[in-house]
Amino acid sequence: MTKNQELARAIAFGLPLLLVLGALASQYIGGLYPCEMCHWQRWPHYSAVLIAGGAFVVPGREMRRSLVLIAALLIALSGAIGVFHAGVEYHWWNGITACTSTIAGGATTSAERLAAIMNAPMIRCDVAQWRFAGISLAGFNAILSLGGALTILSLMRKTR
């Protein structure tokens, strides 16, 4: 692999890993519960981390190259979902999901379970829980993921 392709491989592994860690930190440390579409954005990143990680251990330059390209496409997929989710949050178009809710564990009786359901926060996909400079977390995922995927694909171009 060329230096550019090695950099692309590192980005293909590191970018989705950092985005997933950021999402999990905002959830478990920051108290921002993910909606259904937030979870949709995470799945391609989980897959990209595993596939790009494989590009560090598999033999053969073409296999490594293929895995990095697949990871780039998965990162782009998460970015595309982020664009859709951001559009739902900004009310540019309607979402296709119902609201989701997070219920804390530990309820043992039926009454405790019902109380947990009734008191659980309702997380709407069309309401951004956090914004910076007018951009929601879904918007940041879209920008970083699509920009990262384009960077990876650009670095992976074969040079003649």
PDB file of N, CA and C in Angstrom, residues 67-140:
ATOM      1  N   LEU A  67     -11.097  -3.884   1.543  1.00  0.00           N
ATOM      2  CA  LEU A  67     -11.714  -3.663   2.845  1.00  0.00           C
ATOM      3  C   LEU A  67     -11.795  -2.174   3.189  1.00  0.00           C
ATOM      4  N   VAL A  68     -10.754  -1.422   2.844  1.00  0.00           N
ATOM      5  CA  VAL A  68     -10.779   0.026   3.102  1.00  0.00           C
ATOM      6  C   VAL A  68     -11.876   0.683   2.262  1.00  0.00           C
ATOM      7  N   LEU A  69     -12.028   0.252   1.015  1.00  0.00           N
ATOM      8  CA  LEU A  69     -13.079   0.826   0.167  1.00  0.00           C
ATOM      9  C   LEU A  69     -14.474   0.485   0.695  1.00  0.00           C
ATOM     10  N   ILE A  70     -14.657  -0.729   1.173  1.00  0.00           N
ATOM     11  CA  ILE A  70     -15.950  -1.107   1.757  1.00  0.00           C
ATOM     12  C   ILE A  70     -16.217  -0.268   3.008  1.00  0.00           C
ATOM     13  N   ALA A  71     -15.198  -0.087   3.838  1.00  0.00           N
ATOM     14  CA  ALA A  71     -15.362   0.738   5.043  1.00  0.00           C
ATOM     15  C   ALA A  71     -15.741   2.167   4.659  1.00  0.00           C
ATOM     16  N   ALA A  72     -15.115   2.704   3.608  1.00  0.00           N
ATOM     17  CA  ALA A  72     -15.446   4.065   3.156  1.00  0.00           C
ATOM     18  C   ALA A  72     -16.905   4.157   2.729  1.00  0.00           C
ATOM     19  N   LEU A  73     -17.400   3.126   2.052  1.00  0.00           N
ATOM     20  CA  LEU A  73     -18.807   3.132   1.629  1.00  0.00           C
ATOM     21  C   LEU A  73     -19.746   3.046   2.832  1.00  0.00           C
ATOM     22  N   LEU A  74     -19.368   2.284   3.839  1.00  0.00           N
ATOM     23  CA  LEU A  74     -20.180   2.213   5.058  1.00  0.00           C
ATOM     24  C   LEU A  74     -20.190   3.550   5.794  1.00  0.00           C
ATOM     25  N   ILE A  75     -19.042   4.215   5.832  1.00  0.00           N
ATOM     26  CA  ILE A  75     -18.974   5.539   6.468  1.00  0.00           C
ATOM     27  C   ILE A  75     -19.866   6.513   5.696  1.00  0.00           C
ATOM     28  N   ALA A  76     -19.827   6.440   4.361  1.00  0.00           N
ATOM     29  CA  ALA A  76     -20.690   7.300   3.542  1.00  0.00           C
ATOM     30  C   ALA A  76     -22.165   6.982   3.786  1.00  0.00           C
ATOM     31  N   LEU A  77     -22.484   5.707   3.971  1.00  0.00           N
ATOM     32  CA  LEU A  77     -23.874   5.320   4.263  1.00  0.00           C
ATOM     33  C   LEU A  77     -24.342   5.957   5.563  1.00  0.00           C
ATOM     34  N   SER A  78     -23.511   5.921   6.599  1.00  0.00           N
ATOM     35  CA  SER A  78     -23.871   6.572   7.857  1.00  0.00           C
ATOM     36  C   SER A  78     -24.072   8.068   7.641  1.00  0.00           C
ATOM     37  N   GLY A  79     -23.213   8.671   6.826  1.00  0.00           N
ATOM     38  CA  GLY A  79     -23.368  10.094   6.514  1.00  0.00           C
ATOM     39  C   GLY A  79     -24.665  10.390   5.789  1.00  0.00           C
ATOM     40  N   ALA A  80     -25.049   9.514   4.870  1.00  0.00           N
ATOM     41  CA  ALA A  80     -26.313   9.703   4.149  1.00  0.00           C
ATOM     42  C   ALA A  80     -27.501   9.593   5.100  1.00  0.00           C
ATOM     43  N   ILE A  81     -27.444   8.639   6.018  1.00  0.00           N
ATOM     44  CA  ILE A  81     -28.500   8.535   7.027  1.00  0.00           C
ATOM     45  C   ILE A  81     -28.507   9.786   7.892  1.00  0.00           C
ATOM     46  N   GLY A  82     -27.318  10.315   8.192  1.00  0.00           N
ATOM     47  CA  GLY A  82     -27.212  11.557   8.962  1.00  0.00           C
ATOM     48  C   GLY A  82     -27.848  12.733   8.236  1.00  0.00           C
ATOM     49  N   VAL A  83     -27.673  12.808   6.916  1.00  0.00           N
ATOM     50  CA  VAL A  83     -28.318  13.863   6.127  1.00  0.00           C
ATOM     51  C   VAL A  83     -29.830  13.740   6.252  1.00  0.00           C
ATOM     52  N   PHE A  84     -30.333  12.510   6.099  1.00  0.00           N
ATOM     53  CA  PHE A  84     -31.776  12.296   6.206  1.00  0.00           C
ATOM     54  C   PHE A  84     -32.270  12.677   7.600  1.00  0.00           C
ATOM     55  N   HIS A  85     -31.556  12.237   8.638  1.00  0.00           N
ATOM     56  CA  HIS A  85     -31.970  12.523  10.004  1.00  0.00           C
ATOM     57  C   HIS A  85     -31.921  14.025  10.284  1.00  0.00           C
ATOM     58  N   ALA A  86     -30.873  14.691   9.844  1.00  0.00           N
ATOM     59  CA  ALA A  86     -30.787  16.145  10.036  1.00  0.00           C
ATOM     60  C   ALA A  86     -31.943  16.843   9.330  1.00  0.00           C
ATOM     61  N   GLY A  87     -32.292  16.378   8.139  1.00  0.00           N
ATOM     62  CA  GLY A  87     -33.430  16.954   7.424  1.00  0.00           C
ATOM     63  C   GLY A  87     -34.734  16.790   8.185  1.00  0.00           C
ATOM     64  N   VAL A  88     -34.887  15.652   8.868  1.00  0.00           N
ATOM     65  CA  VAL A  88     -36.072  15.435   9.707  1.00  0.00           C
ATOM     66  C   VAL A  88     -36.044  16.403  10.887  1.00  0.00           C
ATOM     67  N   GLU A  89     -34.863  16.576  11.500  1.00  0.00           N
ATOM     68  CA  GLU A  89     -34.746  17.485  12.644  1.00  0.00           C
ATOM     69  C   GLU A  89     -35.026  18.935  12.254  1.00  0.00           C
ATOM     70  N   TYR A  90     -34.590  19.340  11.065  1.00  0.00           N
ATOM     71  CA  TYR A  90     -34.816  20.710  10.596  1.00  0.00           C
ATOM     72  C   TYR A  90     -36.191  20.873   9.937  1.00  0.00           C
ATOM     73  N   HIS A  91     -36.966  19.777   9.911  1.00  0.00           N
ATOM     74  CA  HIS A  91     -38.327  19.763   9.350  1.00  0.00           C
ATOM     75  C   HIS A  91     -38.332  20.091   7.857  1.00  0.00           C
ATOM     76  N   TRP A  92     -37.273  19.649   7.149  1.00  0.00           N
ATOM     77  CA  TRP A  92     -37.248  19.788   5.695  1.00  0.00           C
ATOM     78  C   TRP A  92     -38.119  18.710   5.060  1.00  0.00           C
ATOM     79  N   TRP A  93     -38.251  17.566   5.735  1.00  0.00           N
ATOM     80  CA  TRP A  93     -39.103  16.472   5.289  1.00  0.00           C
ATOM     81  C   TRP A  93     -39.513  15.663   6.513  1.00  0.00           C
ATOM     82  N   ASN A  94     -40.495  14.796   6.325  1.00  0.00           N
ATOM     83  CA  ASN A  94     -40.993  13.972   7.430  1.00  0.00           C
ATOM     84  C   ASN A  94     -40.111  12.756   7.627  1.00  0.00           C
ATOM     85  N   GLY A  95     -40.020  12.305   8.863  1.00  0.00           N
ATOM     86  CA  GLY A  95     -39.309  11.068   9.167  1.00  0.00           C
ATOM     87  C   GLY A  95     -40.183   9.870   8.880  1.00  0.00           C
ATOM     88  N   ILE A  96     -39.579   8.702   8.957  1.00  0.00           N
ATOM     89  CA  ILE A  96     -40.339   7.480   8.655  1.00  0.00           C
ATOM     90  C   ILE A  96     -40.461   6.576   9.874  1.00  0.00           C
ATOM     91  N   THR A  97     -40.092   7.087  11.051  1.00  0.00           N
ATOM     92  CA  THR A  97     -40.122   6.250  12.244  1.00  0.00           C
ATOM     93  C   THR A  97     -41.011   6.857  13.313  1.00  0.00           C
ATOM     94  N   ALA A  98     -41.392   5.998  14.228  1.00  0.00           N
ATOM     95  CA  ALA A  98     -42.096   6.478  15.415  1.00  0.00           C
ATOM     96  C   ALA A  98     -41.054   6.915  16.433  1.00  0.00           C
ATOM     97  N   CYS A  99     -41.480   7.644  17.422  1.00  0.00           N
ATOM     98  CA  CYS A  99     -40.568   8.044  18.492  1.00  0.00           C
ATOM     99  C   CYS A  99     -40.143   6.809  19.275  1.00  0.00           C
ATOM    100  N   THR A 100     -38.985   6.902  19.905  1.00  0.00           N
ATOM    101  CA  THR A 100     -38.501   5.781  20.704  1.00  0.00           C
ATOM    102  C   THR A 100     -38.377   6.219  22.144  1.00  0.00           C
ATOM    103  N   SER A 101     -38.197   5.263  23.007  1.00  0.00           N
ATOM    104  CA  SER A 101     -38.065   5.555  24.420  1.00  0.00           C
ATOM    105  C   SER A 101     -37.035   4.623  25.033  1.00  0.00           C
ATOM    106  N   THR A 102     -36.346   5.106  26.049  1.00  0.00           N
ATOM    107  CA  THR A 102     -35.358   4.309  26.768  1.00  0.00           C
ATOM    108  C   THR A 102     -35.907   4.010  28.152  1.00  0.00           C
ATOM    109  N   ILE A 103     -35.949   2.747  28.498  1.00  0.00           N
ATOM    110  CA  ILE A 103     -36.491   2.337  29.791  1.00  0.00           C
ATOM    111  C   ILE A 103     -35.357   1.754  30.618  1.00  0.00           C
ATOM    112  N   ALA A 104     -35.190   2.275  31.803  1.00  0.00           N
ATOM    113  CA  ALA A 104     -34.141   1.783  32.701  1.00  0.00           C
ATOM    114  C   ALA A 104     -34.494   0.389  33.196  1.00  0.00           C
ATOM    115  N   GLY A 105     -33.477  -0.449  33.368  1.00  0.00           N
ATOM    116  CA  GLY A 105     -33.692  -1.807  33.862  1.00  0.00           C
ATOM    117  C   GLY A 105     -33.893  -1.815  35.365  1.00  0.00           C
ATOM    118  N   GLY A 106     -34.111  -2.982  35.896  1.00  0.00           N
ATOM    119  CA  GLY A 106     -34.218  -3.136  37.338  1.00  0.00           C
ATOM    120  C   GLY A 106     -35.643  -3.282  37.844  1.00  0.00           C
ATOM    121  N   ALA A 107     -36.629  -3.018  37.009  1.00  0.00           N
ATOM    122  CA  ALA A 107     -38.013  -3.169  37.451  1.00  0.00           C
ATOM    123  C   ALA A 107     -38.334  -4.660  37.541  1.00  0.00           C
ATOM    124  N   THR A 108     -38.928  -5.055  38.659  1.00  0.00           N
ATOM    125  CA  THR A 108     -39.217  -6.479  38.854  1.00  0.00           C
ATOM    126  C   THR A 108     -40.702  -6.791  38.820  1.00  0.00           C
ATOM    127  N   THR A 109     -41.524  -5.907  39.325  1.00  0.00           N
ATOM    128  CA  THR A 109     -42.963  -6.178  39.329  1.00  0.00           C
ATOM    129  C   THR A 109     -43.614  -5.500  38.132  1.00  0.00           C
ATOM    130  N   SER A 110     -44.829  -5.908  37.852  1.00  0.00           N
ATOM    131  CA  SER A 110     -45.567  -5.299  36.743  1.00  0.00           C
ATOM    132  C   SER A 110     -45.787  -3.813  36.977  1.00  0.00           C
ATOM    133  N   ALA A 111     -46.078  -3.447  38.198  1.00  0.00           N
ATOM    134  CA  ALA A 111     -46.301  -2.036  38.525  1.00  0.00           C
ATOM    135  C   ALA A 111     -45.015  -1.221  38.332  1.00  0.00           C
ATOM    136  N   GLU A 112     -43.879  -1.789  38.725  1.00  0.00           N
ATOM    137  CA  GLU A 112     -42.605  -1.087  38.543  1.00  0.00           C
ATOM    138  C   GLU A 112     -42.268  -0.942  37.062  1.00  0.00           C
ATOM    139  N   ARG A 113     -42.540  -1.998  36.283  1.00  0.00           N
ATOM    140  CA  ARG A 113     -42.287  -1.924  34.835  1.00  0.00           C
ATOM    141  C   ARG A 113     -43.178  -0.885  34.178  1.00  0.00           C
ATOM    142  N   LEU A 114     -44.444  -0.853  34.549  1.00  0.00           N
ATOM    143  CA  LEU A 114     -45.359   0.145  33.996  1.00  0.00           C
ATOM    144  C   LEU A 114     -44.917   1.552  34.377  1.00  0.00           C
ATOM    145  N   ALA A 115     -44.505   1.732  35.624  1.00  0.00           N
ATOM    146  CA  ALA A 115     -44.024   3.048  36.055  1.00  0.00           C
ATOM    147  C   ALA A 115     -42.767   3.449  35.288  1.00  0.00           C
ATOM    148  N   ALA A 116     -41.867   2.491  35.022  1.00  0.00           N
ATOM    149  CA  ALA A 116     -40.652   2.782  34.257  1.00  0.00           C
ATOM    150  C   ALA A 116     -41.003   3.198  32.834  1.00  0.00           C
ATOM    151  N   ILE A 117     -41.974   2.519  32.237  1.00  0.00           N
ATOM    152  CA  ILE A 117     -42.411   2.874  30.880  1.00  0.00           C
ATOM    153  C   ILE A 117     -43.025   4.266  30.861  1.00  0.00           C
ATOM    154  N   MET A 118     -43.884   4.535  31.820  1.00  0.00           N
ATOM    155  CA  MET A 118     -44.577   5.824  31.856  1.00  0.00           C
ATOM    156  C   MET A 118     -43.634   6.990  32.153  1.00  0.00           C
ATOM    157  N   ASN A 119     -42.551   6.737  32.896  1.00  0.00           N
ATOM    158  CA  ASN A 119     -41.626   7.802  33.279  1.00  0.00           C
ATOM    159  C   ASN A 119     -40.394   7.885  32.377  1.00  0.00           C
ATOM    160  N   ALA A 120     -40.281   6.985  31.416  1.00  0.00           N
ATOM    161  CA  ALA A 120     -39.117   6.993  30.520  1.00  0.00           C
ATOM    162  C   ALA A 120     -39.182   8.211  29.595  1.00  0.00           C
ATOM    163  N   PRO A 121     -38.042   8.785  29.272  1.00  0.00           N
ATOM    164  CA  PRO A 121     -38.052   9.933  28.367  1.00  0.00           C
ATOM    165  C   PRO A 121     -38.449   9.502  26.955  1.00  0.00           C
ATOM    166  N   MET A 122     -39.271  10.316  26.306  1.00  0.00           N
ATOM    167  CA  MET A 122     -39.674  10.056  24.932  1.00  0.00           C
ATOM    168  C   MET A 122     -38.700  10.793  24.026  1.00  0.00           C
ATOM    169  N   ILE A 123     -38.003  10.055  23.199  1.00  0.00           N
ATOM    170  CA  ILE A 123     -36.988  10.635  22.333  1.00  0.00           C
ATOM    171  C   ILE A 123     -37.546  10.701  20.921  1.00  0.00           C
ATOM    172  N   ARG A 124     -37.728  11.920  20.450  1.00  0.00           N
ATOM    173  CA  ARG A 124     -38.292  12.136  19.121  1.00  0.00           C
ATOM    174  C   ARG A 124     -37.168  12.292  18.100  1.00  0.00           C
ATOM    175  N   CYS A 125     -37.365  11.695  16.941  1.00  0.00           N
ATOM    176  CA  CYS A 125     -36.369  11.790  15.875  1.00  0.00           C
ATOM    177  C   CYS A 125     -36.368  13.161  15.207  1.00  0.00           C
ATOM    178  N   ASP A 126     -37.447  13.910  15.359  1.00  0.00           N
ATOM    179  CA  ASP A 126     -37.531  15.201  14.670  1.00  0.00           C
ATOM    180  C   ASP A 126     -37.157  16.383  15.565  1.00  0.00           C
ATOM    181  N   VAL A 127     -36.599  16.095  16.727  1.00  0.00           N
ATOM    182  CA  VAL A 127     -36.167  17.152  17.642  1.00  0.00           C
ATOM    183  C   VAL A 127     -34.707  16.901  18.013  1.00  0.00           C
ATOM    184  N   ALA A 128     -33.842  17.831  17.641  1.00  0.00           N
ATOM    185  CA  ALA A 128     -32.425  17.698  17.991  1.00  0.00           C
ATOM    186  C   ALA A 128     -32.258  17.963  19.484  1.00  0.00           C
ATOM    187  N   GLN A 129     -31.571  17.058  20.169  1.00  0.00           N
ATOM    188  CA  GLN A 129     -31.347  17.224  21.606  1.00  0.00           C
ATOM    189  C   GLN A 129     -30.216  18.198  21.894  1.00  0.00           C
ATOM    190  N   TRP A 130     -29.329  18.383  20.914  1.00  0.00           N
ATOM    191  CA  TRP A 130     -28.148  19.223  21.123  1.00  0.00           C
ATOM    192  C   TRP A 130     -27.735  19.798  19.774  1.00  0.00           C
ATOM    193  N   ARG A 131     -27.357  21.062  19.798  1.00  0.00           N
ATOM    194  CA  ARG A 131     -26.851  21.728  18.587  1.00  0.00           C
ATOM    195  C   ARG A 131     -25.667  22.600  18.956  1.00  0.00           C
ATOM    196  N   PHE A 132     -24.755  22.745  18.014  1.00  0.00           N
ATOM    197  CA  PHE A 132     -23.645  23.683  18.128  1.00  0.00           C
ATOM    198  C   PHE A 132     -23.565  24.427  16.802  1.00  0.00           C
ATOM    199  N   ALA A 133     -23.597  25.745  16.876  1.00  0.00           N
ATOM    200  CA  ALA A 133     -23.586  26.595  15.675  1.00  0.00           C
ATOM    201  C   ALA A 133     -24.733  26.222  14.737  1.00  0.00           C
ATOM    202  N   GLY A 134     -25.859  25.816  15.312  1.00  0.00           N
ATOM    203  CA  GLY A 134     -27.033  25.477  14.521  1.00  0.00           C
ATOM    204  C   GLY A 134     -26.996  24.098  13.893  1.00  0.00           C
ATOM    205  N   ILE A 135     -25.943  23.325  14.165  1.00  0.00           N
ATOM    206  CA  ILE A 135     -25.807  21.994  13.571  1.00  0.00           C
ATOM    207  C   ILE A 135     -26.051  20.945  14.652  1.00  0.00           C
ATOM    208  N   SER A 136     -26.925  19.995  14.356  1.00  0.00           N
ATOM    209  CA  SER A 136     -27.240  18.925  15.307  1.00  0.00           C
ATOM    210  C   SER A 136     -26.185  17.831  15.229  1.00  0.00           C
ATOM    211  N   LEU A 137     -26.271  16.884  16.147  1.00  0.00           N
ATOM    212  CA  LEU A 137     -25.341  15.751  16.111  1.00  0.00           C
ATOM    213  C   LEU A 137     -25.494  14.954  14.818  1.00  0.00           C
ATOM    214  N   ALA A 138     -26.723  14.809  14.332  1.00  0.00           N
ATOM    215  CA  ALA A 138     -26.930  14.127  13.049  1.00  0.00           C
ATOM    216  C   ALA A 138     -26.260  14.912  11.922  1.00  0.00           C
ATOM    217  N   GLY A 139     -26.346  16.230  11.982  1.00  0.00           N
ATOM    218  CA  GLY A 139     -25.691  17.067  10.983  1.00  0.00           C
ATOM    219  C   GLY A 139     -24.179  16.935  11.039  1.00  0.00           C
ATOM    220  N   PHE A 140     -23.621  16.911  12.247  1.00  0.00           N
ATOM    221  CA  PHE A 140     -22.173  16.716  12.373  1.00  0.00           C
ATOM    222  C   PHE A 140     -21.759  15.346  11.862  1.00  0.00           C
TER     223      PHE A 140
END
